XYZ file of C-alpha atoms in Angstrom:
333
model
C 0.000 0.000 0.000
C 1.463 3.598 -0.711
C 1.914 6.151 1.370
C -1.329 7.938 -0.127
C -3.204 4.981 0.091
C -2.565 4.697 3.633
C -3.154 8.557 4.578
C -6.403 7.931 3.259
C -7.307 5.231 5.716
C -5.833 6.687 8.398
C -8.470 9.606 7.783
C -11.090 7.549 9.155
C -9.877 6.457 12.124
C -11.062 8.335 15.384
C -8.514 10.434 16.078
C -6.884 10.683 19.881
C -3.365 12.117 21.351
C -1.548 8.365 21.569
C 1.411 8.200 24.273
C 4.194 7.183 22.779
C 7.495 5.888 24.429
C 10.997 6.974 23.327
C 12.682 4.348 25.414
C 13.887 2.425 22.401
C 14.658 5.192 19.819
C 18.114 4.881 19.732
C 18.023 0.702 19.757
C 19.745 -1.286 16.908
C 17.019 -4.052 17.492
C 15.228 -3.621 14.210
C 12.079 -5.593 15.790
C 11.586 -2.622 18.085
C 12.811 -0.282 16.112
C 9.807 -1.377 13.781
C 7.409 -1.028 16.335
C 8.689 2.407 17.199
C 8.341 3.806 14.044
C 5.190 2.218 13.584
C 3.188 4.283 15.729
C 4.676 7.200 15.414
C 3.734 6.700 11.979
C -0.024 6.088 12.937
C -0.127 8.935 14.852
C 1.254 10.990 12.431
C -1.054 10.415 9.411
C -4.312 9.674 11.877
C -3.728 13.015 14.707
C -0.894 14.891 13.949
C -0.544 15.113 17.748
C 1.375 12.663 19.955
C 2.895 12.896 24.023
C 6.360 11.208 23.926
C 8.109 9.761 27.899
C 11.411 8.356 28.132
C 12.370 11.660 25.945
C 15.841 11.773 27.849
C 15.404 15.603 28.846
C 16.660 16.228 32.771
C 13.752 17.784 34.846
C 16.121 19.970 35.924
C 16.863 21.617 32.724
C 12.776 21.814 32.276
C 12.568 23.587 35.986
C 15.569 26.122 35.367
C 13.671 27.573 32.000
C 10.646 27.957 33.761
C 12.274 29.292 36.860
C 14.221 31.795 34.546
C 11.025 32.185 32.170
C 8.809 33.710 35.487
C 11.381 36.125 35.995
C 11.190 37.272 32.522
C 7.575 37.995 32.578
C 8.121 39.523 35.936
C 10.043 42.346 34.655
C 8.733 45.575 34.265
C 6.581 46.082 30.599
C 9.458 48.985 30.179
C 12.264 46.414 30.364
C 10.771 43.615 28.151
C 9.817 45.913 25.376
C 13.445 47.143 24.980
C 13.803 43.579 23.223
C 10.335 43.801 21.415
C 10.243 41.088 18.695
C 9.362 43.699 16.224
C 12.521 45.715 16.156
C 14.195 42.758 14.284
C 13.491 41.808 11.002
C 13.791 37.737 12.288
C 11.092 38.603 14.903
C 13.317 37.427 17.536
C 12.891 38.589 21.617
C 9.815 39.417 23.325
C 5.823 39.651 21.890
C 3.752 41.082 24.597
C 0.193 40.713 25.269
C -2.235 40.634 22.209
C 0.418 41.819 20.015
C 0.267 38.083 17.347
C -2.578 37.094 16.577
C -2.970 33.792 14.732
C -6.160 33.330 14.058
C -7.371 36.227 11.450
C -10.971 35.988 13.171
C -9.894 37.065 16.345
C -8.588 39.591 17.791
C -5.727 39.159 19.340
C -3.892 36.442 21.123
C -3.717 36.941 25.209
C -0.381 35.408 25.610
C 3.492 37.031 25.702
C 6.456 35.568 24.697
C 10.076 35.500 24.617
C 11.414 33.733 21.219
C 14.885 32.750 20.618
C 16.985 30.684 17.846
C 20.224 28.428 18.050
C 23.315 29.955 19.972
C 26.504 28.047 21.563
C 26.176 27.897 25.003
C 29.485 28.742 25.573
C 30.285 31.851 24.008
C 33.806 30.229 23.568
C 32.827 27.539 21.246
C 32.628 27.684 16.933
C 29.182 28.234 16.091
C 27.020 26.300 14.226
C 25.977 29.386 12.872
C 22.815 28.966 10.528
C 22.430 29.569 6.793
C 19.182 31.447 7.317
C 18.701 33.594 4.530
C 15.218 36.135 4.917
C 15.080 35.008 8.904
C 19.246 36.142 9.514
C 20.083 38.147 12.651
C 20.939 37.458 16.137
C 18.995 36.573 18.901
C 18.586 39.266 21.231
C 18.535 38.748 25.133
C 17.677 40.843 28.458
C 20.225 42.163 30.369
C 22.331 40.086 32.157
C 21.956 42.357 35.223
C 18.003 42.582 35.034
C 17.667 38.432 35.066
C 21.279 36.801 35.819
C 21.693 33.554 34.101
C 18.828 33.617 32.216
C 20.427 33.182 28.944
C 22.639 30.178 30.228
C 19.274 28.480 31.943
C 17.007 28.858 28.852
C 20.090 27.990 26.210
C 20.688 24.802 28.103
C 17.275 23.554 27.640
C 17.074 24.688 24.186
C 20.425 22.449 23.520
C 18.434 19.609 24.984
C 15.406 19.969 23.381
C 17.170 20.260 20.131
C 19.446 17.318 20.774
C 15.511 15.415 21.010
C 14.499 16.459 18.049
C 17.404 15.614 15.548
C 16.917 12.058 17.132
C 13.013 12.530 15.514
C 13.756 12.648 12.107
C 15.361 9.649 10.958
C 11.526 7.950 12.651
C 10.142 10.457 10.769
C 11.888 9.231 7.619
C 11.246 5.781 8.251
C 7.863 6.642 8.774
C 7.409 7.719 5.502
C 9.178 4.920 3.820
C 12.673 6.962 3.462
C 16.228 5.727 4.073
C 16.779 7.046 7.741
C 18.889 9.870 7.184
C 16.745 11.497 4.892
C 16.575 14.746 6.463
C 20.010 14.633 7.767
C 21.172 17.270 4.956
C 18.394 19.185 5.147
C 18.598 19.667 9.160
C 22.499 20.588 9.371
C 21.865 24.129 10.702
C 19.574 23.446 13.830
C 16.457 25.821 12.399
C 14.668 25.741 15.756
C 12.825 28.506 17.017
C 12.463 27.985 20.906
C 9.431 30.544 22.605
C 8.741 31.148 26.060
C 4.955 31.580 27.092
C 3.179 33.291 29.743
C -0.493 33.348 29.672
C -2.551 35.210 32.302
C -5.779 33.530 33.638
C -9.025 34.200 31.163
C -12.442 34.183 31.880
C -15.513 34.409 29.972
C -16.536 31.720 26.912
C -14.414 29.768 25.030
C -15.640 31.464 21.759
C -14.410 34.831 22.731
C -12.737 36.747 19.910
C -9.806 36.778 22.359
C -8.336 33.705 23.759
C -4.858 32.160 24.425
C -3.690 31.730 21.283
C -6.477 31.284 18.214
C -7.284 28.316 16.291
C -3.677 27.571 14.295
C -1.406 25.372 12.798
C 2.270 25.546 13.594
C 4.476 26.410 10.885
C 7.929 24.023 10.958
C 8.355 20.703 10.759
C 7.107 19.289 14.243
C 6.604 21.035 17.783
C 8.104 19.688 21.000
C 5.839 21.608 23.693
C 6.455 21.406 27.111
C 3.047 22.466 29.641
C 3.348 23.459 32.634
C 1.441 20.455 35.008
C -1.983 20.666 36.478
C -3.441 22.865 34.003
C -5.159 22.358 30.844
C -5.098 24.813 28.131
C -4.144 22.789 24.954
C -6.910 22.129 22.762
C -6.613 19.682 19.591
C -9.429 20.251 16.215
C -10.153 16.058 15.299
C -11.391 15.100 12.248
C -14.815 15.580 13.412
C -14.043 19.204 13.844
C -14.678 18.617 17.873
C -12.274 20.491 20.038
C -10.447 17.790 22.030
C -8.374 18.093 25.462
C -4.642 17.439 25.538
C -4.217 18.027 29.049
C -0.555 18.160 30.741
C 1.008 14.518 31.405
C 3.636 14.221 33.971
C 6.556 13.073 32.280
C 5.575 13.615 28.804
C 5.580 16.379 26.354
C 3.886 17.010 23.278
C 4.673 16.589 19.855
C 2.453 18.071 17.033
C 3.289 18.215 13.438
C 3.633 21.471 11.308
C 3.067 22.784 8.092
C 6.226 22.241 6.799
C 6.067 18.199 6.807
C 2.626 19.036 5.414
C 3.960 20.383 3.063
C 7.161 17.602 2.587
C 4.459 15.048 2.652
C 1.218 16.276 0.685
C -0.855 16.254 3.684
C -0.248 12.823 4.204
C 1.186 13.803 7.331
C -1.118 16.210 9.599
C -0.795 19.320 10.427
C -3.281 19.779 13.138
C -5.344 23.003 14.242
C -4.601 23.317 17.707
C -5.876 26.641 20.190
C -4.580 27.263 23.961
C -7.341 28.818 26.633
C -6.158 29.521 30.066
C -9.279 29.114 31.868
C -8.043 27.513 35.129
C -7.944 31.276 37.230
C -3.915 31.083 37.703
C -1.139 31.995 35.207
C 0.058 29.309 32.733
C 3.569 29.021 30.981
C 4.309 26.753 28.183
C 7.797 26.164 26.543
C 7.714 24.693 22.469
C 10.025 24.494 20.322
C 9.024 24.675 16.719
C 11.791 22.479 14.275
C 12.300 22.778 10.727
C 14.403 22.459 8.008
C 17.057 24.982 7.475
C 15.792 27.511 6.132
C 17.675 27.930 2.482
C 15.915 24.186 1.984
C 12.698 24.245 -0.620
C 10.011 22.197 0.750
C 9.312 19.695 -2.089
C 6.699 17.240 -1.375
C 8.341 13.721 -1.587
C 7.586 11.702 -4.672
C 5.875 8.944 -2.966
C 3.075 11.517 -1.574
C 1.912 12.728 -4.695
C 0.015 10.923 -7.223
C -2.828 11.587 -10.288
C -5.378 10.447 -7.148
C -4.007 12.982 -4.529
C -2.120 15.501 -6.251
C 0.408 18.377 -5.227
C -1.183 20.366 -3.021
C 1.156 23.602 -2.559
C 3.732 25.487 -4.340
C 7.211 25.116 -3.362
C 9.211 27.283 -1.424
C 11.897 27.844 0.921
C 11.226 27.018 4.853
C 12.944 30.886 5.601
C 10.504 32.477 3.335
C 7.460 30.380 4.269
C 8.219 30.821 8.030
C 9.190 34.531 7.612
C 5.741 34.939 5.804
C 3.664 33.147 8.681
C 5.447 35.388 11.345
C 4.707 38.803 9.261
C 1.514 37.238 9.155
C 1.079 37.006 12.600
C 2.399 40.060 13.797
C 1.785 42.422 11.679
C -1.738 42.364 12.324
């Protein structure tokens, strides 16, 4: 059965957030290895949306960002809008409240945010500097003497979030029937966008014109989210076009797909509308990181996802430009 044979299928089955456990990824048992990439491959062409334990991330690294991300927020409005996202032309440093807004029927998006790319952690070190084309420039940081250590804290769960992902891909690959290191050339540059979230507590419906963050679709590859515990926010769209709860899981985090394997893959893989509401009276902070190609790499659907039955589905073009586009997009509102 080809691949668009079996996206098909997978369309009708009822679609849930599957828990899915690392704990073999890196084994050389091909049995398991199977097995593995098995359901992440069901959950990609069925959801779009899967939790992932055993991810190999130290809790300690998870509690120092959020330690370091409240103190962010803390600051003074003054302060945080000295690094305002909009003052560089990758939309890098800090979106306050209702400033994106990613769902053109609303109005606004009742988060802020602190957004940041790959840097060395030691300032010592070569960097892997990226090839990124329309989304160049540096990321910029607050003061080391308003937050000290912040930059160290956050950076060191970026690495380690990043170090998860690159271990995704070759499943991903084998998932769709590739040799494993199919996106090993196109991943060199560690494109990851990292984002720190605050959202204040909400009240009122759910179908206010101002929520969380709107109905959306990410716009990289895949999403590693971490939630903060005891709250639920995260809301998935099924294929019934029900809202669906993907509530925090201790010991987990969250993996959605974007629209940049939707785009690799012809929408044979999903890239799922997903919407955050804070409705639990207390703050919320979430920490994704959104993973793509680099971004000088055209986003050509693979051959085995297109055919006369399910043709191509979007024009080609580079991941800088198409995630430079979504950010205007969402900011420039």
């Amino acid at each position: 059965m080809s691949l668009v044979d079996v996206g098909n299928v997978a369309d009708t089955f009822f679609q849930q957030v599957p828990i899915i456990d690392l704990f073999n990824i890196e084994s050389k048992d091909a049995t398991l290895r199977k097995e593995l990439v098995d359901k992440v491959r069901h959950a990609c062409m069925s959801v779009g949306f899967f939790y992932v334990k055993n991810h190999g991330i130290p809790e300690e690294y998870i509690d120092g960002a959020l330690s370091f991300a409240k103190k962010f927020f803390s600051l003074s409005t003054e302060s945080k809008m000295m690094i305002e996202n909009k003052k560089t032309p990758n939309f890098k440093g800090y979106s306050p409240l209702l400033s994106g807004n990613n769902n053109p029927e609303n109005a606004g998006d009742l988060q802020e945010g602190f957004e940041f790319g790959w840097e060395v952690l030691n300032k010592s070190e070569d960097s892997n500097a990226t090839e990124d084309g329309v989304m160049a420039g540096a990321n910029v940081w607050p003061s080391e003497e308003d937050i000290p250590g912040f930059r160290d804290n956050v950076l060191k769960y970026y690495h380690a979030t990043v170090k998860l992902g690159k271990s995704m891909f070759p499943l991903f690959a084998l998932a769709l029937n590739q040799r494993e290191n199919f996106f090993e050339d196109k991943t060199r540059h560690s494109a990851a966008l990292m984002k720190l979230l605050h959202y204040p507590p909400q009240s009122g419906t759910v179908d206010d014109r101002v929520i969380g963050i709107g109905a959306h679709t990410d716009w990289e590859c895949f999403t590693i989210l971490w939630q903060q515990p005891g709250i639920q926010a995260l809301q998935v769209l099924n294929a019934e076009k029900n809202w669906i709860n993907a509530p925090p899981i201790p010991g987990t985090l969250v993996i959605n797909l974007g629209d940049q394997f939707a785009r690799w893959t012809n929408d044979i893989f999903k890239s799922t509308v997903h919407r955050a509401i804070n409705r639990s009276g207390v703050e919320r902070y979430s920490i994704p990181l959104f993973f793509g190609t680099d971004y000088n790499v055209k986003l050509e659907p693979i051959p085995s996802c297109v055919s006369p039955e399910h043709p191509l589905k979007y024009e080609v073009v580079t991941a800088g430009d198409y995630v430079q586009a979504r950010l205007k997009a969402t900011f420039n509102h």
